[in-house]
Short mmCIF file of C-alpha atoms in Angstrom, two decimals:
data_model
loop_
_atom_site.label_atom_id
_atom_site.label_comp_id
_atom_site.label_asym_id
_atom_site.label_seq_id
_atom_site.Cartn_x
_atom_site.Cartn_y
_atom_site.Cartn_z
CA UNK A 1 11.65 -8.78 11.94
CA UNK A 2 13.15 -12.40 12.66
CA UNK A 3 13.15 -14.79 10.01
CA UNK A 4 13.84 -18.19 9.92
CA UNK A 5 13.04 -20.59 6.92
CA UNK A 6 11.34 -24.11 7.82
CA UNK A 7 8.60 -27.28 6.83
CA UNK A 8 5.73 -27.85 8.47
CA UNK A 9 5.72 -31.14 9.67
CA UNK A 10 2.36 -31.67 11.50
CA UNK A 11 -1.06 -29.59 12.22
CA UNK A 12 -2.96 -30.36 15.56
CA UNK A 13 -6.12 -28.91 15.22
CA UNK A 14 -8.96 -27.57 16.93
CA UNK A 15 -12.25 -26.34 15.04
CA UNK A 16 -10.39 -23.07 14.01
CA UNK A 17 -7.81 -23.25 15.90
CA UNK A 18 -4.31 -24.80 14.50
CA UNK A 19 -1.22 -25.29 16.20
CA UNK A 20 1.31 -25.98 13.41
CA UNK A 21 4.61 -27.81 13.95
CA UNK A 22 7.32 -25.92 11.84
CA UNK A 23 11.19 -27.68 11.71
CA UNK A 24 13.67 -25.81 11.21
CA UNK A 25 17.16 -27.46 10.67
CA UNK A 26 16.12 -30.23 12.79
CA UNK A 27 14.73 -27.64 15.61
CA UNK A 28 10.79 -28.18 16.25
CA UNK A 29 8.67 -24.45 16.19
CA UNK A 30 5.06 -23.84 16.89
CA UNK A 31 2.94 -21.29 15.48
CA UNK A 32 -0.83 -20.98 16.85
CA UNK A 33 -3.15 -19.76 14.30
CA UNK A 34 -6.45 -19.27 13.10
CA UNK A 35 -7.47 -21.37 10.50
CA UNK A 36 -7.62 -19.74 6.64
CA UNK A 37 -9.33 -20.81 3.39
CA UNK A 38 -7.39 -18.54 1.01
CA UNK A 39 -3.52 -19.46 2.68
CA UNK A 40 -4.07 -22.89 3.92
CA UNK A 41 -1.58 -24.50 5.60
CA UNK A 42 -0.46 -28.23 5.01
CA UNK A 43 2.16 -30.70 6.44
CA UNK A 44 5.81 -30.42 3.96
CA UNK A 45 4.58 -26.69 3.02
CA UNK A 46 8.06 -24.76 3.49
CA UNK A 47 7.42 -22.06 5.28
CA UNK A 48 8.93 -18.74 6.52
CA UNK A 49 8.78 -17.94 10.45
CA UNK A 50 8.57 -13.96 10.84
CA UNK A 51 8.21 -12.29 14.56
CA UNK A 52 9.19 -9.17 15.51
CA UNK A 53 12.37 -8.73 17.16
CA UNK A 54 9.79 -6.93 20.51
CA UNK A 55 8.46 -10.23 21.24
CA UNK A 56 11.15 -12.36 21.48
CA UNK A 57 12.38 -12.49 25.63
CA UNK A 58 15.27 -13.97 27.06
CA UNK A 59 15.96 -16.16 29.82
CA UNK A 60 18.94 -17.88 31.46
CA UNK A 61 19.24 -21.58 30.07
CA UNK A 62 18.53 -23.16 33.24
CA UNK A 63 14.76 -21.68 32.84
CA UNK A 64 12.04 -23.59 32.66
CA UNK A 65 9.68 -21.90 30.65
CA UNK A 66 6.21 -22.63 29.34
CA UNK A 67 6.51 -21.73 25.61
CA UNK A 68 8.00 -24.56 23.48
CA UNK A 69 9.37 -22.41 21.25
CA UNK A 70 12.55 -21.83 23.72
CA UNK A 71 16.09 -22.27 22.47
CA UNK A 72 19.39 -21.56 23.21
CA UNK A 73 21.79 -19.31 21.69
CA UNK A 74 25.25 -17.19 22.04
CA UNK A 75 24.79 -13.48 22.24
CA UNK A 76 26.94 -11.33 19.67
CA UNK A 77 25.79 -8.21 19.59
CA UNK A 78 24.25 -5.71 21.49
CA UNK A 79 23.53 -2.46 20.87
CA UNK A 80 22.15 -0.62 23.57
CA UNK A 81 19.75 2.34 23.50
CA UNK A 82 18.36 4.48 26.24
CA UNK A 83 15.55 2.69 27.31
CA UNK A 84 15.72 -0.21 25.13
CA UNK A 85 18.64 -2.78 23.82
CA UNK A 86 18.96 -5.17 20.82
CA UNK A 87 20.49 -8.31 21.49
CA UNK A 88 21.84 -10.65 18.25
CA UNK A 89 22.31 -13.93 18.96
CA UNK A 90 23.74 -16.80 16.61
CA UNK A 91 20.81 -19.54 15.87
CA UNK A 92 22.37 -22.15 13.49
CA UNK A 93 23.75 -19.06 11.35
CA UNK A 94 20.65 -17.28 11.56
CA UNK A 95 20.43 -13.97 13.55
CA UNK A 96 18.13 -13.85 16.19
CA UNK A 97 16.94 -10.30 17.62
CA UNK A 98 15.58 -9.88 20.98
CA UNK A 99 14.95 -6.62 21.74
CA UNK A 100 14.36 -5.96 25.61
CA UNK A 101 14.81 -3.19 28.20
CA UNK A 102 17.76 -1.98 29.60
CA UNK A 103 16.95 -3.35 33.10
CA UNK A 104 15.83 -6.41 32.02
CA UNK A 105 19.41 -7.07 30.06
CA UNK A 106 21.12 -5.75 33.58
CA UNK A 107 19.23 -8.01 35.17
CA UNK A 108 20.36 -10.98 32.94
CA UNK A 109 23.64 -9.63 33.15
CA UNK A 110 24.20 -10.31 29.64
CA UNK A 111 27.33 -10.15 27.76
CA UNK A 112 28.47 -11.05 24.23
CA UNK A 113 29.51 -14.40 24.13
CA UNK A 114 27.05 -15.89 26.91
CA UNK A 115 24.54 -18.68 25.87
CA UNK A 116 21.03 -17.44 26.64
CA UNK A 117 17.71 -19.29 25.90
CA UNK A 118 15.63 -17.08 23.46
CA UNK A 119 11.31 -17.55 23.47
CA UNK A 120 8.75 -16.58 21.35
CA UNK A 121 5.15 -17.43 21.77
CA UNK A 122 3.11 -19.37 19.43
CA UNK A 123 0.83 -17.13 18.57
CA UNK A 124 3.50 -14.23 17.66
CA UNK A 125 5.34 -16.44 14.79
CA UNK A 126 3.36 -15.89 11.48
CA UNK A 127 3.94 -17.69 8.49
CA UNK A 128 4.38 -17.14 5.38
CA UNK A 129 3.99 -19.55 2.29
CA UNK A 130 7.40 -19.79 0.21
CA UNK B 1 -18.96 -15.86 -16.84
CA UNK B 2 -17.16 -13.35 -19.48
CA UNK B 3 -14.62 -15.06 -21.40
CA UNK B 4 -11.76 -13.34 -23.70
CA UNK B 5 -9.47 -13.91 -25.79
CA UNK B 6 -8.69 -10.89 -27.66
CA UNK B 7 -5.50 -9.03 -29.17
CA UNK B 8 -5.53 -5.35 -30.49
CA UNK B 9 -2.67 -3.11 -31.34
CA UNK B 10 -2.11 0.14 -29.84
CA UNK B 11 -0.84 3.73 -30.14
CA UNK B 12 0.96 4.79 -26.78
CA UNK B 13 2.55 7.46 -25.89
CA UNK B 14 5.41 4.58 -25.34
CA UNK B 15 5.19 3.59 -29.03
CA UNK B 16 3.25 0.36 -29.94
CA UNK B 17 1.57 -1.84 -27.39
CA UNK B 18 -0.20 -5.51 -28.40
CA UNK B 19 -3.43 -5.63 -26.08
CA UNK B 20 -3.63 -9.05 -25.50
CA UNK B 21 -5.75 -10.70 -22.99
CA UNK B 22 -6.91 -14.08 -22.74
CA UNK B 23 -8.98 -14.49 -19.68
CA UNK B 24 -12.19 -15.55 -17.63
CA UNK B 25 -13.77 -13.55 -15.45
CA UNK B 26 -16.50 -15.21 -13.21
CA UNK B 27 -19.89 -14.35 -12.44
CA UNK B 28 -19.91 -11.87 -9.44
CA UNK B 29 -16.41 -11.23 -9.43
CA UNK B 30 -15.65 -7.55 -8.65
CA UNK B 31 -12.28 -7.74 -11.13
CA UNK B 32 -9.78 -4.65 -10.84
CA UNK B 33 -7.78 -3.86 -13.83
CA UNK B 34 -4.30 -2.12 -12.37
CA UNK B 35 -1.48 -0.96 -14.17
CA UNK B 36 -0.22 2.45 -15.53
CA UNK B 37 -1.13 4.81 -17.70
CA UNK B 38 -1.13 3.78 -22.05
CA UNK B 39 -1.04 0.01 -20.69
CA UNK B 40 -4.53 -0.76 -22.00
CA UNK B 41 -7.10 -1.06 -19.13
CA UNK B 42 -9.18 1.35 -20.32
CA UNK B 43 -9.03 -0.16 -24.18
CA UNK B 44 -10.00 -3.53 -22.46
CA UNK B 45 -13.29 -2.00 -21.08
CA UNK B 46 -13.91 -0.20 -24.54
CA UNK B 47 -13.47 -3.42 -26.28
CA UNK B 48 -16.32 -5.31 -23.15
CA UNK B 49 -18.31 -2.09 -23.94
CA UNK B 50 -18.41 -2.61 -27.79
CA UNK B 51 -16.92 0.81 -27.98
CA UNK B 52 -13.66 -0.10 -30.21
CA UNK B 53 -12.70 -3.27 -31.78
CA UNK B 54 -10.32 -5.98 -31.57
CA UNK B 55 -8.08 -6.89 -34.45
CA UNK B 56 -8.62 -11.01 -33.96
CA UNK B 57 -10.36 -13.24 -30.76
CA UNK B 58 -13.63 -13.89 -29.18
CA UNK B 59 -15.92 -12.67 -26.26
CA UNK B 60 -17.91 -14.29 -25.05
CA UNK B 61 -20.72 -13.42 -22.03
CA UNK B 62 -22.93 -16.69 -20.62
CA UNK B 63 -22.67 -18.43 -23.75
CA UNK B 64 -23.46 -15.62 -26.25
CA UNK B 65 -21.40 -14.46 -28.61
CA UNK B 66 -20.64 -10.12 -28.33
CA UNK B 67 -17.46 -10.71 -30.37
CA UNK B 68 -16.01 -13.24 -32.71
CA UNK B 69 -13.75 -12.09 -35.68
CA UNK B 70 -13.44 -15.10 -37.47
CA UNK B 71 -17.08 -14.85 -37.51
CA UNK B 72 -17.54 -11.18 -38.26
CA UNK B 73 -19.50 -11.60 -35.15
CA UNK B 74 -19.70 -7.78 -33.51
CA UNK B 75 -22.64 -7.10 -31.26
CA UNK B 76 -23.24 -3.28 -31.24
CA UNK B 77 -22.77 -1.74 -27.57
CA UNK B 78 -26.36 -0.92 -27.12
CA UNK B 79 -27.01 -4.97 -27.21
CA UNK B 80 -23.89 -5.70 -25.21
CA UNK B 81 -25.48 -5.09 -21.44
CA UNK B 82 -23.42 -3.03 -19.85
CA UNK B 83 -22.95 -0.42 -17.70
CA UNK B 84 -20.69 1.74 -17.71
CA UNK B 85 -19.31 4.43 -15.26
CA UNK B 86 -16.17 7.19 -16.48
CA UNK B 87 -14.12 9.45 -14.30
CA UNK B 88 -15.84 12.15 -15.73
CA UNK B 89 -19.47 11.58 -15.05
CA UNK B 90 -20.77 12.16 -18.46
CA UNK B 91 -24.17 13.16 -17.78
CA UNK B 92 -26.18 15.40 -20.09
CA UNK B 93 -26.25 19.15 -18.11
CA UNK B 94 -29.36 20.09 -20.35
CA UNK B 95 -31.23 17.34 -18.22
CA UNK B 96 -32.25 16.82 -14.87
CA UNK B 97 -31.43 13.97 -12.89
CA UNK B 98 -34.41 12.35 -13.36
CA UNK B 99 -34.43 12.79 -17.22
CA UNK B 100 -30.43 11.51 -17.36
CA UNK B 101 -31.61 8.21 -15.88
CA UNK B 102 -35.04 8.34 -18.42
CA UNK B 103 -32.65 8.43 -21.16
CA UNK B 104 -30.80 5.95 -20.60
CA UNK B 105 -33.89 3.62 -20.34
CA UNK B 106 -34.04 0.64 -22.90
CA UNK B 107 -37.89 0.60 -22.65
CA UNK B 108 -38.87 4.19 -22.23
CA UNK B 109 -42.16 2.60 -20.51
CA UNK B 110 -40.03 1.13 -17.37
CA UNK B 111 -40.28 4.62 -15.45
CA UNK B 112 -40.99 3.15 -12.27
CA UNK B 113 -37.61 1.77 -12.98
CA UNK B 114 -36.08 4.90 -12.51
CA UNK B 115 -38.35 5.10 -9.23
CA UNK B 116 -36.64 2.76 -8.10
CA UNK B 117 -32.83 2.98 -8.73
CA UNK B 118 -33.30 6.25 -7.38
CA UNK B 119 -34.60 4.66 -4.00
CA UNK B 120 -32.22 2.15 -3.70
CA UNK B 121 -29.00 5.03 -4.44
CA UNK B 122 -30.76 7.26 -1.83
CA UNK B 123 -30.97 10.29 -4.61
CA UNK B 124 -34.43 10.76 -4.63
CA UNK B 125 -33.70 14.30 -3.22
CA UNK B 126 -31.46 14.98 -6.26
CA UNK B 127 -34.61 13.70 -9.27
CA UNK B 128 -35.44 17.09 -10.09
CA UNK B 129 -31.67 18.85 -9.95
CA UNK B 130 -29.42 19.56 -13.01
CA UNK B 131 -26.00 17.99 -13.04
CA UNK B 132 -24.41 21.74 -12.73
CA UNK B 133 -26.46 22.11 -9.41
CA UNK B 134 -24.48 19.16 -7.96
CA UNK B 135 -21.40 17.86 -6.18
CA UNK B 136 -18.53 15.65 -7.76
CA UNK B 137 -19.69 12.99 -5.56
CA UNK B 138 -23.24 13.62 -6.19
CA UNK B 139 -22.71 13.23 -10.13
CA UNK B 140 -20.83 10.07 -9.41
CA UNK B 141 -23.97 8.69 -7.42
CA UNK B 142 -25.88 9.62 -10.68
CA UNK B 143 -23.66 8.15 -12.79
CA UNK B 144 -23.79 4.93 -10.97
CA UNK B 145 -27.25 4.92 -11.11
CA UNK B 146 -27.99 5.34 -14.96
CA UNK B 147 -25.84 2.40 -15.21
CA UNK B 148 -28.05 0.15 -13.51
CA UNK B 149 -31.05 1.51 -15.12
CA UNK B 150 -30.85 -1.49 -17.73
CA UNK B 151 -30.02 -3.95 -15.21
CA UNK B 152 -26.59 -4.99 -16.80
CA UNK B 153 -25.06 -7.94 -16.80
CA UNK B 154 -21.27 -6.26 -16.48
CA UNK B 155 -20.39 -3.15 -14.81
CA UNK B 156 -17.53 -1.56 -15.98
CA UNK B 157 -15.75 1.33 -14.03
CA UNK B 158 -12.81 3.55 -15.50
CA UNK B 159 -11.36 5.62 -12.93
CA UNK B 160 -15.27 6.63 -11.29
CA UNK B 161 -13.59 7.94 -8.34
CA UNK B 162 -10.61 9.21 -8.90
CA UNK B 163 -11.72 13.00 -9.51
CA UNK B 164 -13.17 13.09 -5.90
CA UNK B 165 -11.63 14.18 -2.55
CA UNK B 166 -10.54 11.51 -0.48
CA UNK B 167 -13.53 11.30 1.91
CA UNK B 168 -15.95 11.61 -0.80
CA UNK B 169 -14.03 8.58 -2.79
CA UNK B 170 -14.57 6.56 0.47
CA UNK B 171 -18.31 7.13 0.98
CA UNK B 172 -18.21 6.17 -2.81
CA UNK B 173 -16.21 3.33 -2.24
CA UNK B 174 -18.72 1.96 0.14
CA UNK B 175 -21.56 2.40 -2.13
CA UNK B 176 -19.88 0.81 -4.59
CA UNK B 177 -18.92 -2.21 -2.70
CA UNK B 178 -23.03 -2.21 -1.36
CA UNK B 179 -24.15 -1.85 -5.17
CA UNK B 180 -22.20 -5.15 -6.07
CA UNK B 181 -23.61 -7.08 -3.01
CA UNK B 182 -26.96 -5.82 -3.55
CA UNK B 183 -27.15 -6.86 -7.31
CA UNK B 184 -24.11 -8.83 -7.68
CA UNK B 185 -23.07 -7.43 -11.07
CA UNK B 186 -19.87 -9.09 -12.20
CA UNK B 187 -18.03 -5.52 -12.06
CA UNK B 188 -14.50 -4.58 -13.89
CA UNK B 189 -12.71 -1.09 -11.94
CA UNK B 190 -9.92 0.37 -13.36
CA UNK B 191 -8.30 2.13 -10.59
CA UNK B 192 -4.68 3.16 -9.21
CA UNK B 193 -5.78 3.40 -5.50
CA UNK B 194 -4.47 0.21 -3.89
CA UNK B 195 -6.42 0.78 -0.90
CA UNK B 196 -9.56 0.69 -2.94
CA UNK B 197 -8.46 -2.19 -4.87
CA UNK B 198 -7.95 -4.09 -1.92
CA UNK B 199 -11.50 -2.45 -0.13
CA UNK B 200 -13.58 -3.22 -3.55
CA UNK B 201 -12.21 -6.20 -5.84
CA UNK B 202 -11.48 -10.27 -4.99
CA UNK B 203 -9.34 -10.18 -7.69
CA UNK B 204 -6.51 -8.33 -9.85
CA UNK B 205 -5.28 -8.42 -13.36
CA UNK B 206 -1.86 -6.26 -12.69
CA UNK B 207 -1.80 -5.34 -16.72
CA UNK B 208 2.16 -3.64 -18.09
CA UNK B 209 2.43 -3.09 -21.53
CA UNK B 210 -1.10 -4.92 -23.06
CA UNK B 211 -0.25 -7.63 -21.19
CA UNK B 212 -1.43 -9.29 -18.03
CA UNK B 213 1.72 -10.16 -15.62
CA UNK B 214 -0.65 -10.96 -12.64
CA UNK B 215 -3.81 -12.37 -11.52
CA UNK B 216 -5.00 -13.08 -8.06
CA UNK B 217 -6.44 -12.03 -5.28
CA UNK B 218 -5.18 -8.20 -4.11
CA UNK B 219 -3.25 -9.54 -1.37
CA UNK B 220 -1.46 -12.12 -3.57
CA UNK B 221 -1.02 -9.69 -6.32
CA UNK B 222 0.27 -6.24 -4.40
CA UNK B 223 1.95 -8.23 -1.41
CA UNK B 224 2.87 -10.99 -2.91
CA UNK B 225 2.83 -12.67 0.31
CA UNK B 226 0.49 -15.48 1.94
CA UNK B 227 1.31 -14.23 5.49
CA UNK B 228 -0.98 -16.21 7.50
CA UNK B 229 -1.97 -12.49 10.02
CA UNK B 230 -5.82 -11.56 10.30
CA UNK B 231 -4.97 -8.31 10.10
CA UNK B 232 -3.87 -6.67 6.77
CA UNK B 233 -3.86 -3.00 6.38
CA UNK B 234 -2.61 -1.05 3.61
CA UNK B 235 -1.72 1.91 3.54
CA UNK B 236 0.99 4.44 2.85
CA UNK B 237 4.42 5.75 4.62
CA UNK B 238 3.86 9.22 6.20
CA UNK B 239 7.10 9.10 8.36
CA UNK B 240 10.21 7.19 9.77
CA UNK B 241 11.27 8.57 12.60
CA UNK B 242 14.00 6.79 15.05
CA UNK B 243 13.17 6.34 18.56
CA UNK B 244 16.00 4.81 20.74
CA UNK B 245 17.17 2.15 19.06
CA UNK B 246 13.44 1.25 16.94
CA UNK B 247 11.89 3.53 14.19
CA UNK B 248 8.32 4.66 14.82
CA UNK B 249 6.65 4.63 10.95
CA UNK B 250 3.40 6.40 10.24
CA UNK B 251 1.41 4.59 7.74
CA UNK B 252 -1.74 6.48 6.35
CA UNK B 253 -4.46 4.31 5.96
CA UNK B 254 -8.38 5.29 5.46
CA UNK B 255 -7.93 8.65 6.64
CA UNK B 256 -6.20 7.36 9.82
CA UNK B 257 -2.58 7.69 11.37
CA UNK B 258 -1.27 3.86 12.08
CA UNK B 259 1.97 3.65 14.12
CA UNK B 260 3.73 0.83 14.43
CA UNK B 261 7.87 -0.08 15.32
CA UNK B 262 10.09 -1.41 13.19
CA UNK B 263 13.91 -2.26 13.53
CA UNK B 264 17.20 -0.86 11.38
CA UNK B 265 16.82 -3.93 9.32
CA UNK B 266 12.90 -3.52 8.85
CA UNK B 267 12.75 0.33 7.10
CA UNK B 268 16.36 -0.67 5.02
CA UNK B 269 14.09 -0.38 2.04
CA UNK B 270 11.20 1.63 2.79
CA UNK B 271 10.70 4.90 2.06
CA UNK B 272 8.45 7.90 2.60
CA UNK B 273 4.97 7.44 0.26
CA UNK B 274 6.39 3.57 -0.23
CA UNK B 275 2.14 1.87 -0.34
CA UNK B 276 2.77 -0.47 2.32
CA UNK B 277 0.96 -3.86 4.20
CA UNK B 278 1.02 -4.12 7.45
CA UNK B 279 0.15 -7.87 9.15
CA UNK B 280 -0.67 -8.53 12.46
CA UNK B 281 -2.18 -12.36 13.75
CA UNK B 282 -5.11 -12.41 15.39
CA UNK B 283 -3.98 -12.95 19.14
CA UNK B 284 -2.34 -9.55 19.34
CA UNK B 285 -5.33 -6.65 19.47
CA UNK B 286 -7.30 -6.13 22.47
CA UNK B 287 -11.37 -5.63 21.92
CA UNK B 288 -12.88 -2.95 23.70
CA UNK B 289 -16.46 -1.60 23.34
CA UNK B 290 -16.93 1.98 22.33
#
């Protein structure tokens, strides 16, 4: 599991729905979730980010990508299994894990010590209260 | 709404506890009392019950006074309104069915009462049976049902389920939950089963050592976390197995085999029989009719 610690800084809402702004070292993240009575959420709530290391994808920086929550990083690590490998790369100290197939990181051609951009979707960051 | 305040000393088999509670419990809540064994859960629904005493404090149910010691106020359990279900069943085997819920009529004239709790638990089958004639589970139903036969205001449970197989304690479980919807009984479980805490109660006094460390809802209590996923299962670790470079882990929950992945990082600390939560947000499952 990724983890990254951050604030909420604004909520766009709608009915159920909430899109929540989440900063993280002066980074913007979105989460999408459903709305909740027993763990609302409110702007300067600190907050953890947690997604799993299988939804996190990679692209080259020069992507353009939909999802907003698209940075970029230097790889490493990688540890490479038989169908599957884990890449590490270095977000402002923080380790991020993207694990992805072994074509896919051929594909990329990616190496320790390349900058990649790293995206999760919205709706796979949850949040946890601190 | 039940509110205590009460301290009592006890005899463990850890040496010398103080019970000491000081609490309110709301009307309707379905309150599970969770700790270990000699920690005093089952003195705290004795002392509700009227069945031992308190050295000092005060309880008191919608306003009326059971228990006040500076008082010498002490209401007998019989005038207490409760109900009150043990592991054990405790039904009279001279009796039938029938006859176990007659006796534990207030107003011996109410039979039609017993008519009707024995409707509404679906043992009408069972009226004319002796307890000896019947399952675990079947007792247990009984049991349930001659402590509604008064209509009580508090239910108390000590352990009702934990003598039954696993698919017996989860038809039970269900009843259970359907009995407190139905009459909405403020109910008090003592249980260790932190899948039926979590399936049965809205909130948790985790009690070590007489006292209460804890009190919340059973996700805020056992997980301690306010993840913000739909989905919350708990359940138990079965396996860890490695599968290329992820671990496939078996979680037991209800009777069913979850798998999920997890990384190096992720099972560091877990270990086989660890009681586990697993989260999951609402985007990610797919809905298909059956």
């Amino acid at each position: 599991m990724n983890t990254l610690k951050g604030t909420i800084v604004s909520i766009k809402q709608s009915d159920n729905l909430q899109l929540i702004f989440i900063d993280v070292e002066g980074h913007l993240f979105s989460s999408l979730v459903i709305a909740s009575d027993e763990n609302r959420l409110e702007v300067s709530m600190d907050v953890h980010l947690l997604f799993k290391e299988t939804e996190v994808t990679l692209a080259t920086t020069s992507s353009v990508v939909s999802e907003r929550n698209a940075f970029c990083s230097k790889i490493t690590h990688i540890e490479n299994g038989k169908l599957l490998a884990n890449i590490t790369l270095d977000f402002l100290g923080n380790n991020i894990n993207a694990i992805i197939t072994k074509g896919a990181l051929h594909g990329l051609k990616c190496k320790i010590g390349d900058e990649f951009l790293w995206v999760v979707k919205a709706n796979e960051v949850t949040l946890q209260n601190k | 709404m039940i509110a205590i305040n009460i301290k009592k000393t006890l005899n463990t088999a850890d040496g010398e506890i103080v019970l000491e509670v000081n609490k309110e419990i709301h009307d309707g809540d379905f309150l599970t009392l969770f700790g270990k064994s000699g920690s005093g859960k089952t003195t705290l629904l004795r002392i509700i019950a009227g069945l031992e005493t308190p050295q000092s404090g005060t309880i008191v149910v919608d306003g009326v006074v059971w228990f006040d010691s500076a008082k010498n106020i002490n209401l007998p359990p019989q005038k207490r309104n409760v109900g009150f279900v043990f592991q054990d069943y405790a039904l009279f085997p001279n009796m039938s069915v029938r006859q176990n819920l007659e006796f534990a009529l207030k107003d011996k004239k109410e039979t039609k009462k017993v008519d009707e709790i024995l409707e509404i638990m679906e043992i009408q089958n069972l009226s004319s049976m002796k307890p000896d004639h019947l399952s675990g589970g079947q007792k247990q139903r009984i049991a349930v049902a001659r402590s509604l036969m008064n209509g009580p205001k508090i239910l108390l449970l000590d352990e009702p389920l934990s003598a039954l197989d696993s698919s017996m304690r989860l038809k039970l479980q269900e009843e259970l939950a359907s009995v407190h919807k139905k009459f909405g009984i403020t109910s008090i479980l003592v249980s260790h089963d932190i899948s039926e805490v979590f399936k049965l109660s809205n909130r948790v006094f985790k009690i070590s050592s007489g006292s209460i460390t804890d009190d919340g809802s059973p996700a805020k209590v056992f997980a301690n976390q306010n993840l913000s996923g739909k989905f919350k299962i708990v359940g138990e670790i079965l396996s860890i197995e490695k599968n290329d470079i992820l671990y496939i882990v078996k979680v037991l929950s209800h009777n069913e085999i979850i798998k999920i992945t997890a990384t190096q990082k992720d099972i560091k600390n877990l270990n086989i029989g660890d009681k586990v939560l697993l989260s999951s947000k609402a985007f990610n499952p797919i809905v298909t009719k059956i």
